[in-house]
Amino acid sequence: MVPIVIFWLNALISKHLMASDLDVPPDILQDGRHWLEAVGRYRFLAATWFFAALAVLAVAVLVRTLMRPTARQTRLAAVATMVVIFLLAVTPVIQQNLNPDGTRLYHRLGAAVFETALARGNLPGCVGPDDLWLLGRCGDIPVVSLFNRLMDIVTVLAGLAVGALIVGMILCLETRHSDDFEEAAAQLAQNLRQMRQQLYLSSLILTFGMLFATSWMHWPLPMVSEAERGPYGSIVLASALFTGTYFSLLLLSFYLPVALILDERVRLLAEKAGQSAPAGEPLDIIGWRASHGLKDGASEYIRAGFALTAPILAAFAGGISPIAL
């Protein structure tokens, strides 16, 4: 439920607190050099391709996990959870297809400047607006049509990927009833390893999701005049920072509850192990946890913290990297 709350809050903030169409004049674009539009487009296509591959990877990892011996109820609950997350993620795509003239995501960076910049490019085979290309009608501005179609496709893939990541993290809570402390400790150690792997995979995908978002946000920047590139770039960076914060909070929303639950299970198991120790031989709880792989060191906390904040760091990296210019 926590990721669903984050989804809802992001939609609420985007709808009521952010600019629906920032009034950025297209005059900030420099004259000539229309070929600079290709810089943003090639970067966007590269990021789209790579993120799509990572999204498929997340789904493949979940399918592999569900193929293992799993209770039928668990498998059904996992599929149902993924469907709910997917429907929440693709709701904007459904709304935009029902209302093609409605507000698009790029409008928050200035619809006029964005469309003017992309109108300087062209697509092979697109001569008139009614011509057909790979993903449908060319439209009045073919490159904008390209952008909108690919954004819809990536949103669908992202919905599948995020659903797979959330379900995969929840499956780290697997339990097997056993009165043997060694078996229970081995199960918890496996859960913790799987949780860390799922955290790093989630961080990787959401970080490159942030780089994908940065790629389309920076699309018009090469065509912006030198005098206006700084002010407009600050708007782009601020928008990227909001997106990176959202991705980090989303990652935290499905990692932290699982981490807290597993930590409590480890604590309870260690207490039971201490109570079952022979009289007069107190159990070294810290040593017992360490010997069974149930104790995280400082380096593990540092890695987890970096993984959780990686999307925000990617937002800043997109703003200061020469690739963004």
Coordinates of C-alpha atoms in Angstrom, one line a residue:
M1 CA 0.0 0.0 0.0
V2 CA 2.9 2.4 0.6
P3 CA 4.0 2.6 -3.1
I4 CA 0.3 3.2 -4.0
V5 CA 0.2 6.2 -1.6
I6 CA 3.4 7.5 -3.3
F7 CA 1.8 7.1 -6.8
W8 CA -1.3 9.0 -5.5
L9 CA 0.7 11.8 -4.0
N10 CA 2.8 12.2 -7.1
A11 CA -0.4 12.4 -9.2
L12 CA -1.9 14.9 -6.8
I13 CA 1.2 17.2 -6.8
S14 CA 1.5 17.0 -10.5
K15 CA -2.1 17.9 -11.1
H16 CA -2.6 20.7 -8.5
L17 CA 0.8 22.1 -7.7
M18 CA 2.8 22.1 -10.9
A19 CA 2.5 24.2 -14.0
S20 CA 0.3 22.6 -16.6
D21 CA 1.8 24.6 -19.4
L22 CA 4.8 26.7 -18.6
D23 CA 4.7 29.9 -20.7
V24 CA 8.3 29.7 -22.2
P25 CA 8.5 31.7 -25.4
P26 CA 9.9 29.9 -28.4
D27 CA 12.0 33.0 -29.1
I28 CA 14.7 31.6 -26.8
L29 CA 15.6 29.2 -29.6
Q30 CA 18.5 30.3 -31.7
D31 CA 18.0 30.8 -35.4
G32 CA 19.5 28.3 -37.8
R33 CA 21.3 25.1 -36.9
H34 CA 18.1 23.1 -37.1
W35 CA 20.2 20.0 -37.3
L36 CA 20.9 20.4 -33.5
E37 CA 17.5 18.8 -33.0
A38 CA 19.1 15.5 -33.8
V39 CA 21.4 15.8 -30.8
G40 CA 18.4 15.6 -28.4
R41 CA 16.6 13.0 -30.5
Y42 CA 19.5 10.5 -30.7
R43 CA 20.1 10.9 -26.9
F44 CA 16.4 10.2 -26.3
L45 CA 16.3 7.2 -28.5
A46 CA 19.4 5.7 -26.9
A47 CA 17.9 6.2 -23.4
T48 CA 14.6 4.8 -24.5
W49 CA 16.2 1.6 -25.9
F50 CA 18.3 1.0 -22.9
F51 CA 15.5 1.6 -20.3
A52 CA 13.1 -0.6 -22.3
A53 CA 15.7 -3.4 -22.1
L54 CA 16.0 -2.9 -18.3
A55 CA 12.2 -2.9 -17.9
V56 CA 12.0 -6.3 -19.7
L57 CA 14.9 -7.5 -17.4
A58 CA 12.8 -6.7 -14.3
V59 CA 9.8 -8.6 -15.5
A60 CA 12.1 -11.6 -16.5
V61 CA 13.6 -11.7 -13.0
L62 CA 10.1 -11.7 -11.5
V63 CA 8.9 -14.5 -13.8
R64 CA 12.0 -16.5 -12.8
T65 CA 11.2 -16.0 -9.1
L66 CA 7.5 -17.1 -9.6
M67 CA 8.6 -20.2 -11.5
R68 CA 10.2 -21.5 -8.4
P69 CA 8.1 -23.7 -6.0
T70 CA 5.6 -21.1 -4.6
A71 CA 2.3 -21.4 -2.9
R72 CA -0.6 -20.9 -5.3
Q73 CA -2.1 -18.1 -3.1
T74 CA 1.3 -16.3 -3.1
R75 CA 1.5 -16.5 -6.9
L76 CA -2.0 -15.2 -7.4
A77 CA -1.5 -12.4 -4.9
A78 CA 1.8 -11.5 -6.7
V79 CA 0.0 -11.3 -10.1
A80 CA -2.9 -9.3 -8.7
T81 CA -0.5 -6.8 -7.1
M82 CA 1.4 -6.4 -10.3
V83 CA -1.8 -5.8 -12.2
V84 CA -2.9 -3.1 -9.8
I85 CA 0.5 -1.3 -9.9
F86 CA 0.5 -1.6 -13.7
L87 CA -3.0 -0.1 -14.1
L88 CA -2.0 2.8 -11.8
A89 CA 1.1 3.5 -13.9
V90 CA -0.6 3.4 -17.3
T91 CA -3.6 5.5 -16.2
P92 CA -2.0 8.7 -17.7
V93 CA -1.5 6.9 -21.0
I94 CA -5.2 5.9 -21.1
Q95 CA -6.3 9.4 -20.2
Q96 CA -4.1 10.9 -22.9
N97 CA -5.4 8.5 -25.6
L98 CA -9.0 9.4 -24.6
N99 CA -8.1 13.1 -24.8
P100 CA -5.3 13.6 -27.4
D101 CA -5.5 17.4 -27.0
G102 CA -5.0 17.2 -23.3
T103 CA -1.9 18.2 -21.3
R104 CA 1.2 16.3 -22.0
L105 CA 4.2 15.8 -19.6
Y106 CA 6.5 18.0 -21.6
H107 CA 4.0 20.9 -21.2
R108 CA 5.5 21.6 -17.8
L109 CA 8.7 22.7 -19.5
G110 CA 6.9 24.9 -22.0
A111 CA 4.8 23.4 -24.8
A112 CA 5.5 26.1 -27.3
V113 CA 9.3 25.9 -27.0
F114 CA 9.3 22.1 -26.9
E115 CA 7.1 21.8 -30.0
T116 CA 9.0 24.5 -31.9
A117 CA 12.3 22.8 -31.2
L118 CA 11.1 19.4 -32.2
A119 CA 9.4 20.8 -35.3
R120 CA 12.9 21.5 -36.7
G121 CA 13.4 17.8 -37.2
N122 CA 11.8 15.4 -39.6
L123 CA 11.0 11.7 -39.9
P124 CA 11.6 9.5 -43.0
G125 CA 8.4 9.0 -44.9
C126 CA 6.6 11.9 -43.2
V127 CA 5.6 14.4 -45.8
G128 CA 2.1 15.2 -44.8
P129 CA 0.3 14.9 -41.4
D130 CA -1.8 12.0 -42.6
D131 CA 1.1 9.9 -43.7
L132 CA 1.9 6.7 -41.8
W133 CA 5.2 5.7 -40.2
L134 CA 6.4 3.0 -37.8
L135 CA 4.0 4.0 -34.9
G136 CA 1.0 5.6 -36.6
R137 CA 0.1 8.9 -38.2
C138 CA 2.9 11.4 -38.7
G139 CA 0.7 14.3 -37.3
D140 CA 1.3 18.0 -37.8
I141 CA 4.8 17.7 -36.1
P142 CA 6.2 14.3 -36.9
V143 CA 9.0 14.4 -34.3
V144 CA 6.4 15.3 -31.5
S145 CA 4.4 12.3 -32.6
L146 CA 7.5 10.2 -32.3
F147 CA 8.1 11.6 -28.8
N148 CA 4.5 11.0 -27.6
R149 CA 4.3 7.5 -29.0
L150 CA 7.6 6.4 -27.4
M151 CA 6.7 8.1 -24.1
D152 CA 3.5 6.0 -24.1
I153 CA 5.4 2.8 -24.8
V154 CA 8.0 3.6 -22.1
T155 CA 5.2 4.4 -19.6
V156 CA 3.7 1.0 -20.2
L157 CA 7.1 -0.8 -19.9
A158 CA 7.8 1.3 -16.7
G159 CA 4.5 0.2 -15.2
L160 CA 5.4 -3.4 -15.8
A161 CA 8.9 -2.9 -14.4
V162 CA 7.9 -1.1 -11.3
G163 CA 5.2 -3.7 -10.6
A164 CA 7.8 -6.4 -11.0
L165 CA 10.2 -4.6 -8.7
I166 CA 7.6 -4.1 -6.0
V167 CA 6.3 -7.7 -6.1
G168 CA 9.9 -9.0 -6.2
M169 CA 10.7 -7.1 -3.1
I170 CA 7.6 -8.4 -1.3
L171 CA 8.5 -11.9 -2.2
C172 CA 11.7 -11.5 -0.1
L173 CA 9.4 -12.0 2.9
E174 CA 9.1 -15.7 2.2
T175 CA 8.8 -17.8 5.3
R176 CA 9.1 -21.5 6.1
H177 CA 7.9 -22.8 9.4
S178 CA 10.6 -24.6 11.2
D179 CA 11.6 -25.2 14.8
D180 CA 15.2 -25.6 13.8
F181 CA 17.1 -22.3 14.5
E182 CA 19.7 -23.2 11.9
E183 CA 17.1 -23.7 9.1
A184 CA 15.3 -20.5 10.2
A185 CA 18.5 -18.5 10.2
A186 CA 19.5 -19.9 6.8
Q187 CA 16.0 -18.8 5.4
L188 CA 16.4 -15.3 6.8
A189 CA 19.9 -15.0 5.4
Q190 CA 18.6 -15.9 2.0
N191 CA 15.8 -13.4 2.4
L192 CA 18.3 -10.6 3.2
R193 CA 20.5 -11.5 0.2
Q194 CA 17.5 -11.5 -2.1
M195 CA 16.3 -8.2 -0.7
R196 CA 19.7 -6.6 -1.3
Q197 CA 19.8 -8.0 -4.8
Q198 CA 16.3 -6.6 -5.4
L199 CA 17.3 -3.2 -4.0
Y200 CA 20.3 -2.9 -6.3
L201 CA 18.2 -4.0 -9.3
S202 CA 15.5 -1.5 -8.4
S203 CA 18.0 1.2 -8.0
L204 CA 19.6 0.4 -11.3
I205 CA 16.3 0.5 -13.2
L206 CA 15.0 3.6 -11.5
T207 CA 18.3 5.4 -11.9
F208 CA 18.3 4.8 -15.6
G209 CA 14.7 5.7 -15.6
M210 CA 15.8 9.0 -14.3
L211 CA 18.4 9.3 -17.0
F212 CA 15.7 8.5 -19.6
A213 CA 13.6 11.4 -18.1
T214 CA 16.6 13.7 -18.3
S215 CA 17.2 12.8 -21.9
W216 CA 13.8 14.1 -23.0
M217 CA 13.9 17.1 -20.7
H218 CA 17.2 18.2 -22.3
W219 CA 16.0 17.6 -25.9
P220 CA 15.5 21.3 -26.8
L221 CA 18.6 22.5 -24.9
P222 CA 21.2 22.4 -27.7
M223 CA 18.9 24.7 -29.7
V224 CA 18.5 27.3 -26.9
S225 CA 20.5 30.4 -27.3
E226 CA 23.6 30.9 -25.1
A227 CA 22.0 33.8 -23.2
E228 CA 18.8 31.8 -22.3
R229 CA 20.4 28.3 -21.9
G230 CA 21.2 29.0 -18.2
P231 CA 17.7 30.1 -17.1
Y232 CA 15.9 27.5 -19.2
G233 CA 18.4 24.8 -18.0
S234 CA 17.6 25.7 -14.4
I235 CA 13.9 24.9 -15.0
V236 CA 14.9 21.6 -16.6
L237 CA 17.1 20.7 -13.7
A238 CA 14.4 21.6 -11.2
S239 CA 11.9 19.4 -13.0
A240 CA 14.5 16.6 -13.1
L241 CA 15.1 17.0 -9.4
F242 CA 11.4 16.5 -8.7
T243 CA 11.3 13.4 -10.8
G244 CA 14.4 12.0 -9.1
T245 CA 12.9 12.7 -5.7
Y246 CA 9.7 10.8 -6.7
F247 CA 11.7 7.8 -7.9
S248 CA 13.8 7.7 -4.7
L249 CA 10.7 7.9 -2.5
L250 CA 9.0 5.2 -4.6
L251 CA 12.1 3.0 -4.2
L252 CA 12.1 3.7 -0.4
S253 CA 8.4 2.9 -0.2
F254 CA 8.8 -0.7 -1.1
Y255 CA 12.2 -1.4 0.3
L256 CA 12.0 0.1 3.8
P257 CA 8.9 -1.9 5.0
V258 CA 10.5 -5.2 3.8
A259 CA 13.8 -4.2 5.5
L260 CA 12.1 -3.4 8.8
I261 CA 10.0 -6.6 8.8
L262 CA 13.1 -8.8 8.1
D263 CA 15.1 -6.9 10.7
E264 CA 12.4 -7.6 13.3
R265 CA 12.4 -11.3 12.3
V266 CA 16.1 -11.5 12.8
R267 CA 15.9 -9.8 16.2
L268 CA 13.2 -12.2 17.4
L269 CA 15.1 -15.3 16.0
A270 CA 18.3 -14.1 17.8
E271 CA 16.4 -13.7 21.1
K272 CA 14.9 -17.2 20.8
A273 CA 18.3 -18.6 20.0
G274 CA 19.7 -16.9 23.1
Q275 CA 16.9 -18.3 25.3
S276 CA 17.6 -21.8 24.0
A277 CA 21.3 -21.7 24.9
P278 CA 22.4 -24.1 27.6
A279 CA 22.2 -22.7 31.2
G280 CA 25.4 -20.9 32.3
E281 CA 26.5 -20.4 28.6
P282 CA 25.1 -17.0 27.5
L283 CA 24.9 -16.7 23.7
D284 CA 26.9 -14.0 22.0
I285 CA 24.0 -12.6 20.0
I286 CA 26.1 -10.3 17.8
G287 CA 28.5 -13.1 17.0
W288 CA 25.6 -15.5 16.3
R289 CA 24.0 -13.1 13.9
A290 CA 27.3 -12.5 12.2
S291 CA 28.1 -16.2 11.8
H292 CA 24.7 -16.8 10.2
G293 CA 24.8 -13.9 7.8
L294 CA 22.2 -11.9 9.7
K295 CA 24.3 -8.8 10.6
D296 CA 24.9 -5.9 8.2
G297 CA 28.1 -3.9 8.5
A298 CA 28.7 -0.2 7.8
S299 CA 29.6 -0.8 4.2
E300 CA 26.2 -2.4 3.6
Y301 CA 24.4 0.6 5.0
I302 CA 26.4 2.9 2.8
R303 CA 25.6 0.8 -0.3
A304 CA 21.9 0.7 0.6
G305 CA 21.9 4.5 1.1
F306 CA 23.6 5.1 -2.2
A307 CA 21.2 2.8 -4.0
L308 CA 18.2 4.7 -2.4
T309 CA 19.4 8.1 -3.4
A310 CA 20.8 7.2 -6.8
P311 CA 17.8 8.5 -8.8
I312 CA 18.2 12.0 -7.2
L313 CA 22.0 11.9 -7.9
A314 CA 21.2 11.0 -11.5
A315 CA 19.0 14.1 -11.7
F316 CA 21.9 16.3 -10.7
A317 CA 24.3 14.4 -12.9
G318 CA 22.0 15.1 -15.9
G319 CA 22.2 18.8 -15.2
I320 CA 25.9 19.2 -14.9
S321 CA 27.1 16.6 -17.4
P322 CA 28.4 17.8 -20.8
I323 CA 26.0 15.3 -22.3
A324 CA 23.1 17.6 -21.3
L325 CA 24.5 20.5 -23.3

